[in-house]
Amino acid sequence: MISPSGNFRLYLASKPVDFRKGMDGLAAIVMNEFDLDPFSGAIFIFRAKRADRMKIIVWDGTGLVMTYKRIEGAGFVWPRMTDGVITINRSQFEALFEGLDWQRVVPRHVRKPVAV
């Protein structure tokens, strides 16, 4: 399991990309189609046409890192195919990476202590 530590922004591309692209091609998509900086330290998640594949790129401060995952079974749960990119939180990413329905993950509201 890859679990981002720290305060990363996580962006999920909603439309499939050409999975022949490497990290430079995916970084170009981030810059040209999403108008975001692939060297910002944010994590960018891409899907293939087949639901069982994902690629992730992130700038670690010294270079681009690309991770590729193919999941067994039914595949990943992806958002509807629309143009653009979706921001997700860490818990949603962890669910997505494990093949769970990340859209069901909602932030837990922390109750404020009651003064007595």
Short mmCIF file of C-alpha atoms in Angstrom, two decimals:
data_model
loop_
_atom_site.label_atom_id
_atom_site.label_comp_id
_atom_site.label_asym_id
_atom_site.label_seq_id
_atom_site.Cartn_x
_atom_site.Cartn_y
_atom_site.Cartn_z
CA MET A 1 0.00 0.00 0.00
CA ILE A 2 1.26 3.43 -0.91
CA SER A 3 0.07 5.95 1.61
CA PRO A 4 1.10 9.57 1.14
CA SER A 5 2.44 11.15 4.28
CA GLY A 6 2.36 14.86 4.73
CA ASN A 7 0.06 17.43 3.28
CA PHE A 8 -0.12 16.44 -0.38
CA ARG A 9 -2.76 17.61 -2.84
CA LEU A 10 -4.21 14.65 -4.73
CA TYR A 11 -5.64 15.09 -8.23
CA LEU A 12 -7.54 12.35 -10.07
CA ALA A 13 -7.88 12.59 -13.86
CA SER A 14 -11.47 11.72 -14.70
CA LYS A 15 -10.88 10.68 -18.33
CA PRO A 16 -8.67 7.78 -19.39
CA VAL A 17 -5.23 8.62 -20.78
CA ASP A 18 -3.03 6.79 -23.26
CA PHE A 19 -1.15 4.37 -21.01
CA ARG A 20 1.77 4.22 -23.43
CA LYS A 21 2.74 7.62 -22.01
CA GLY A 22 5.53 7.73 -19.48
CA MET A 23 6.09 10.24 -16.72
CA ASP A 24 7.03 13.07 -19.10
CA GLY A 25 3.90 12.55 -21.21
CA LEU A 26 1.71 12.48 -18.09
CA ALA A 27 3.44 15.62 -16.76
CA ALA A 28 2.61 17.32 -20.08
CA ILE A 29 -1.06 16.41 -19.59
CA VAL A 30 -0.96 17.95 -16.10
CA MET A 31 0.49 21.19 -17.50
CA ASN A 32 -1.42 21.50 -20.77
CA GLU A 33 -4.84 20.00 -20.00
CA PHE A 34 -5.24 20.62 -16.26
CA ASP A 35 -3.25 23.89 -16.05
CA LEU A 36 -1.45 22.59 -12.96
CA ASP A 37 2.25 22.29 -12.08
CA PRO A 38 3.45 18.66 -12.12
CA PHE A 39 6.55 19.75 -10.17
CA SER A 40 4.57 21.17 -7.23
CA GLY A 41 4.78 18.00 -5.14
CA ALA A 42 1.10 17.18 -5.70
CA ILE A 43 0.13 13.61 -6.56
CA PHE A 44 -1.53 13.05 -9.95
CA ILE A 45 -3.53 9.87 -10.55
CA PHE A 46 -4.39 8.66 -14.06
CA ARG A 47 -6.65 5.89 -15.29
CA ALA A 48 -6.47 3.67 -18.36
CA LYS A 49 -9.39 2.72 -20.61
CA ARG A 50 -9.44 -0.59 -18.76
CA ALA A 51 -10.70 -0.11 -15.21
CA ASP A 52 -7.96 -2.26 -13.67
CA ARG A 53 -4.98 0.07 -14.27
CA MET A 54 -3.68 3.31 -12.77
CA LYS A 55 -0.54 5.41 -13.02
CA ILE A 56 0.58 7.94 -10.44
CA ILE A 57 3.19 10.66 -10.84
CA VAL A 58 4.65 12.91 -8.16
CA TRP A 59 7.65 15.23 -7.93
CA ASP A 60 9.67 14.20 -4.86
CA GLY A 61 11.97 17.22 -4.87
CA THR A 62 14.71 15.56 -6.92
CA GLY A 63 12.81 14.03 -9.83
CA LEU A 64 9.51 12.69 -11.11
CA VAL A 65 8.39 9.36 -9.69
CA MET A 66 5.88 7.17 -11.53
CA THR A 67 3.98 4.26 -10.01
CA TYR A 68 1.92 1.80 -12.03
CA LYS A 69 -0.69 -0.52 -10.51
CA ARG A 70 -2.83 -3.22 -12.06
CA ILE A 71 -5.44 -4.58 -9.68
CA GLU A 72 -6.94 -8.05 -9.88
CA GLY A 73 -10.69 -8.60 -9.97
CA ALA A 74 -13.33 -6.08 -10.97
CA GLY A 75 -10.94 -3.12 -11.18
CA PHE A 76 -10.80 0.30 -9.60
CA VAL A 77 -13.86 2.43 -8.95
CA TRP A 78 -13.47 5.47 -11.20
CA PRO A 79 -15.52 8.68 -11.39
CA ARG A 80 -17.73 9.39 -14.39
CA MET A 81 -15.72 10.22 -17.49
CA THR A 82 -15.80 14.00 -17.73
CA ASP A 83 -13.21 16.53 -18.74
CA GLY A 84 -10.81 17.72 -16.13
CA VAL A 85 -9.44 16.66 -12.83
CA ILE A 86 -11.01 15.92 -9.44
CA THR A 87 -9.42 16.74 -6.08
CA ILE A 88 -9.59 13.89 -3.57
CA ASN A 89 -8.39 13.55 0.01
CA ARG A 90 -5.93 11.06 1.49
CA SER A 91 -8.59 8.66 2.76
CA GLN A 92 -10.27 8.60 -0.64
CA PHE A 93 -6.91 7.90 -2.30
CA GLU A 94 -6.20 5.02 0.08
CA ALA A 95 -9.62 3.50 -0.69
CA LEU A 96 -9.12 3.96 -4.46
CA PHE A 97 -5.65 2.38 -4.33
CA GLU A 98 -7.07 -0.67 -2.53
CA GLY A 99 -9.88 -1.05 -5.08
CA LEU A 100 -12.63 0.15 -2.76
CA ASP A 101 -15.37 2.64 -3.60
CA TRP A 102 -13.54 5.84 -2.70
CA GLN A 103 -16.68 7.93 -3.34
CA ARG A 104 -18.22 6.50 -0.15
CA VAL A 105 -15.39 7.85 1.98
CA VAL A 106 -16.49 11.05 3.65
CA PRO A 107 -14.63 13.19 6.20
CA ARG A 108 -15.53 12.49 9.78
CA HIS A 109 -16.76 15.56 11.58
CA VAL A 110 -14.93 16.11 14.81
CA ARG A 111 -17.19 17.26 17.59
CA LYS A 112 -16.00 20.23 19.58
CA PRO A 113 -15.73 19.67 23.32
CA VAL A 114 -18.65 21.01 25.31
CA ALA A 115 -17.70 23.52 28.00
CA VAL A 116 -18.97 22.59 31.44
#
